[in-house]
Tab-separated table of C-alpha atoms in Angstrom:
chain	number	residue	atom	x	y	z
A	1	MET	CA	-85.345	-35.565	91.690
A	2	TYR	CA	-85.262	-39.244	92.381
A	3	LYS	CA	-83.967	-41.817	96.060
A	4	ALA	CA	-81.475	-43.894	95.545
A	5	LYS	CA	-81.181	-47.129	98.185
A	6	VAL	CA	-77.901	-48.971	98.044
A	7	TYR	CA	-77.365	-52.813	100.095
A	8	VAL	CA	-73.847	-53.027	98.875
A	9	THR	CA	-73.444	-56.945	101.548
A	10	LEU	CA	-69.979	-59.393	101.161
A	11	LYS	CA	-70.360	-62.580	98.870
A	12	GLU	CA	-71.192	-65.402	100.546
A	13	SER	CA	-68.357	-66.913	100.225
A	14	VAL	CA	-66.518	-63.781	101.666
A	15	LEU	CA	-65.332	-64.181	104.850
A	16	ASP	CA	-66.250	-61.589	107.222
A	17	PRO	CA	-64.275	-60.905	110.766
A	18	GLN	CA	-66.338	-57.424	111.711
A	19	GLY	CA	-69.585	-59.175	111.912
A	20	GLN	CA	-68.217	-62.543	113.802
A	21	ALA	CA	-66.209	-59.842	115.728
A	22	VAL	CA	-69.994	-58.766	116.097
A	23	LYS	CA	-71.170	-61.687	117.267
A	24	GLU	CA	-68.883	-62.279	119.843
A	25	SER	CA	-69.750	-59.002	120.676
A	26	LEU	CA	-73.726	-60.070	122.096
A	27	HIS	CA	-72.704	-63.306	123.082
A	28	SER	CA	-70.242	-61.500	125.647
A	29	LEU	CA	-73.462	-59.509	126.279
A	30	ASP	CA	-75.010	-62.973	126.739
A	31	TYR	CA	-77.081	-62.246	123.781
A	32	HIS	CA	-76.756	-66.548	122.989
A	33	LYS	CA	-78.976	-66.887	119.622
A	34	VAL	CA	-77.218	-65.014	117.378
A	35	ALA	CA	-76.421	-67.689	115.131
A	36	ASP	CA	-74.320	-66.137	112.563
A	37	VAL	CA	-73.687	-61.542	111.854
A	38	ARG	CA	-72.929	-59.774	108.600
A	39	ILE	CA	-72.195	-56.763	107.941
A	40	GLY	CA	-72.647	-54.216	104.739
A	41	LYS	CA	-72.722	-50.907	104.266
A	42	TYR	CA	-76.202	-49.428	103.154
A	43	MET	CA	-76.780	-45.777	101.001
A	44	GLU	CA	-78.939	-43.532	100.045
A	45	LEU	CA	-78.143	-41.359	96.644
A	46	GLN	CA	-80.326	-38.571	95.859
A	47	LEU	CA	-80.221	-38.381	92.166
A	48	ASN	CA	-81.803	-35.831	89.951
A	49	ALA	CA	-82.442	-37.433	87.242
A	50	GLY	CA	-85.206	-37.606	84.304
A	51	SER	CA	-86.985	-40.681	84.355
A	52	VAL	CA	-86.980	-43.889	87.335
A	53	ASN	CA	-85.312	-45.514	84.093
A	54	GLU	CA	-82.298	-43.216	84.071
A	55	ALA	CA	-81.474	-42.991	87.288
A	56	GLU	CA	-81.891	-46.903	87.748
A	57	SER	CA	-78.790	-46.860	84.992
A	58	VAL	CA	-76.634	-44.628	86.812
A	59	VAL	CA	-76.852	-45.869	89.941
A	60	GLU	CA	-76.338	-49.567	88.168
A	61	GLU	CA	-72.144	-48.014	86.763
A	62	MET	CA	-71.544	-45.984	90.230
A	63	CYS	CA	-71.834	-49.553	91.819
A	64	GLN	CA	-69.920	-51.077	89.412
A	65	LYS	CA	-67.204	-48.261	89.334
A	66	LEU	CA	-67.305	-47.573	93.050
A	67	LEU	CA	-70.046	-47.995	95.823
A	68	ALA	CA	-69.189	-52.014	95.798
A	69	ASN	CA	-65.639	-53.626	94.755
A	70	PRO	CA	-67.825	-56.641	92.317
A	71	VAL	CA	-64.895	-58.936	93.175
A	72	ILE	CA	-65.817	-59.533	97.139
A	73	GLU	CA	-69.262	-57.936	97.634
A	74	LYS	CA	-72.672	-57.685	95.688
A	75	PHE	CA	-74.547	-55.200	95.048
A	76	ARG	CA	-78.709	-54.263	95.143
A	77	TYR	CA	-80.471	-51.014	95.446
A	78	ASP	CA	-84.938	-50.337	94.911
A	79	ILE	CA	-85.493	-46.611	93.337
A	80	GLU	CA	-88.269	-44.404	94.539
A	81	GLU	CA	-89.545	-40.676	93.454
A	82	ALA	CA	-88.751	-38.566	96.223
A	83	THR	CA	-90.661	-35.990	96.831
A	84	ALA	CA	-88.406	-32.946	97.544
B	1	MET	CA	-84.569	-69.176	113.363
B	2	TYR	CA	-84.879	-66.251	111.662
B	3	LYS	CA	-83.373	-63.448	109.931
B	4	ALA	CA	-83.060	-59.933	111.596
B	5	LYS	CA	-81.896	-56.959	108.684
B	6	VAL	CA	-80.516	-54.128	110.631
B	7	TYR	CA	-80.527	-50.750	109.013
B	8	VAL	CA	-78.683	-47.807	110.746
B	9	THR	CA	-78.547	-44.546	109.734
B	10	LEU	CA	-76.737	-41.192	110.787
B	11	LYS	CA	-79.468	-38.752	111.879
B	12	GLU	CA	-80.492	-36.137	109.439
B	13	SER	CA	-79.216	-33.226	111.682
B	14	VAL	CA	-75.067	-35.331	111.987
B	15	LEU	CA	-73.434	-34.452	109.706
B	16	ASP	CA	-72.065	-36.789	107.192
B	17	PRO	CA	-68.245	-36.385	106.068
B	18	GLN	CA	-67.915	-40.119	104.317
B	19	GLY	CA	-71.542	-39.634	102.424
B	20	GLN	CA	-69.918	-36.158	101.640
B	21	ALA	CA	-66.638	-37.677	100.535
B	22	VAL	CA	-67.894	-40.500	98.057
B	23	LYS	CA	-70.309	-37.780	96.774
B	24	GLU	CA	-67.230	-35.848	95.646
B	25	SER	CA	-65.655	-38.405	94.464
B	26	LEU	CA	-68.892	-39.231	92.102
B	27	HIS	CA	-68.771	-36.054	90.467
B	28	SER	CA	-64.828	-36.390	89.758
B	29	LEU	CA	-66.167	-39.256	87.895
B	30	ASP	CA	-68.388	-37.473	86.060
B	31	TYR	CA	-71.942	-38.437	87.942
B	32	HIS	CA	-73.144	-34.842	88.263
B	33	LYS	CA	-76.137	-35.803	89.097
B	34	VAL	CA	-76.027	-36.592	93.022
B	35	ALA	CA	-77.190	-34.662	94.503
B	36	ASP	CA	-75.964	-36.109	98.195
B	37	VAL	CA	-74.994	-39.785	99.999
B	38	ARG	CA	-75.714	-40.705	102.524
B	39	ILE	CA	-74.120	-44.027	104.137
B	40	GLY	CA	-75.401	-45.918	106.648
B	41	LYS	CA	-75.407	-49.709	107.915
B	42	TYR	CA	-77.037	-52.410	107.201
B	43	MET	CA	-76.321	-56.034	108.891
B	44	GLU	CA	-78.061	-59.128	108.440
B	45	LEU	CA	-78.241	-61.714	111.576
B	46	GLN	CA	-79.507	-64.802	111.592
B	47	LEU	CA	-81.222	-65.884	115.712
B	48	ASN	CA	-82.430	-68.356	116.775
B	49	ALA	CA	-85.033	-67.291	118.409
B	50	GLY	CA	-88.827	-68.759	119.130
B	51	SER	CA	-91.139	-66.929	118.187
B	52	VAL	CA	-90.852	-63.147	115.712
B	53	ASN	CA	-92.135	-61.214	118.960
B	54	GLU	CA	-88.932	-62.325	120.553
B	55	ALA	CA	-86.974	-61.745	117.869
B	56	GLU	CA	-88.419	-58.238	117.328
B	57	SER	CA	-87.487	-57.831	121.334
B	58	VAL	CA	-83.936	-59.309	121.160
B	59	VAL	CA	-83.658	-56.707	118.110
B	60	GLU	CA	-84.775	-54.031	119.134
B	61	GLU	CA	-82.639	-54.924	122.485
B	62	MET	CA	-79.110	-55.269	120.202
B	63	CYS	CA	-79.664	-52.724	118.430
B	64	GLN	CA	-79.562	-50.658	121.315
B	65	LYS	CA	-77.163	-51.734	123.050
B	66	LEU	CA	-74.872	-52.720	120.327
B	67	LEU	CA	-75.511	-52.100	116.672
B	68	ALA	CA	-76.198	-48.218	116.555
B	69	ASN	CA	-75.466	-45.580	118.360
B	70	PRO	CA	-78.433	-43.898	119.260
B	71	VAL	CA	-77.299	-40.342	120.319
B	72	ILE	CA	-76.023	-39.843	116.573
B	73	GLU	CA	-78.141	-43.173	114.788
B	74	LYS	CA	-81.434	-44.700	113.987
B	75	PHE	CA	-82.501	-47.656	113.519
B	76	ARG	CA	-84.782	-50.133	111.619
B	77	TYR	CA	-85.236	-53.348	110.696
B	78	ASP	CA	-86.923	-56.036	109.576
B	79	ILE	CA	-87.632	-60.030	110.695
B	80	GLU	CA	-87.698	-62.845	108.535
B	81	GLU	CA	-88.501	-66.245	109.484
B	82	ALA	CA	-85.050	-67.994	107.511
B	83	THR	CA	-85.499	-71.679	105.395
B	84	ALA	CA	-82.333	-72.795	106.376
């Protein structure tokens, strides 16, 4: 059993209105030191894969096909062996 | 300038219908090795703080007040010095 931690973020060139809204909310709460906020997704997957390499290639494929939108988003992931 | 990476996830005991839906979508795409999916938020903040300690305490406060819902979510964060 492997655990994959997947981070999906908007590409630098893509506007992030959700992050902008959070930044403005933080400013209205008097956190004026916040210069920028970018919001992404974080996913944890449990995988019944035979090896780290197999888990990696499955996660890469799933990110390309479903978990991220490669047109506007980039992704990265870490795979670790899960004990339970 | 500091960069804070904030990870917000649902507590273990809280159901994750979004993760369940993603898991079922992955199964329908023939990724049957996926045993579980949990979905959270990932945020990157740029902070004009004077020190790592100051940045840490500000991020902790912002998480408690706005970025996470401590009733159903837990959060963790890493602070690093940003070069630009």
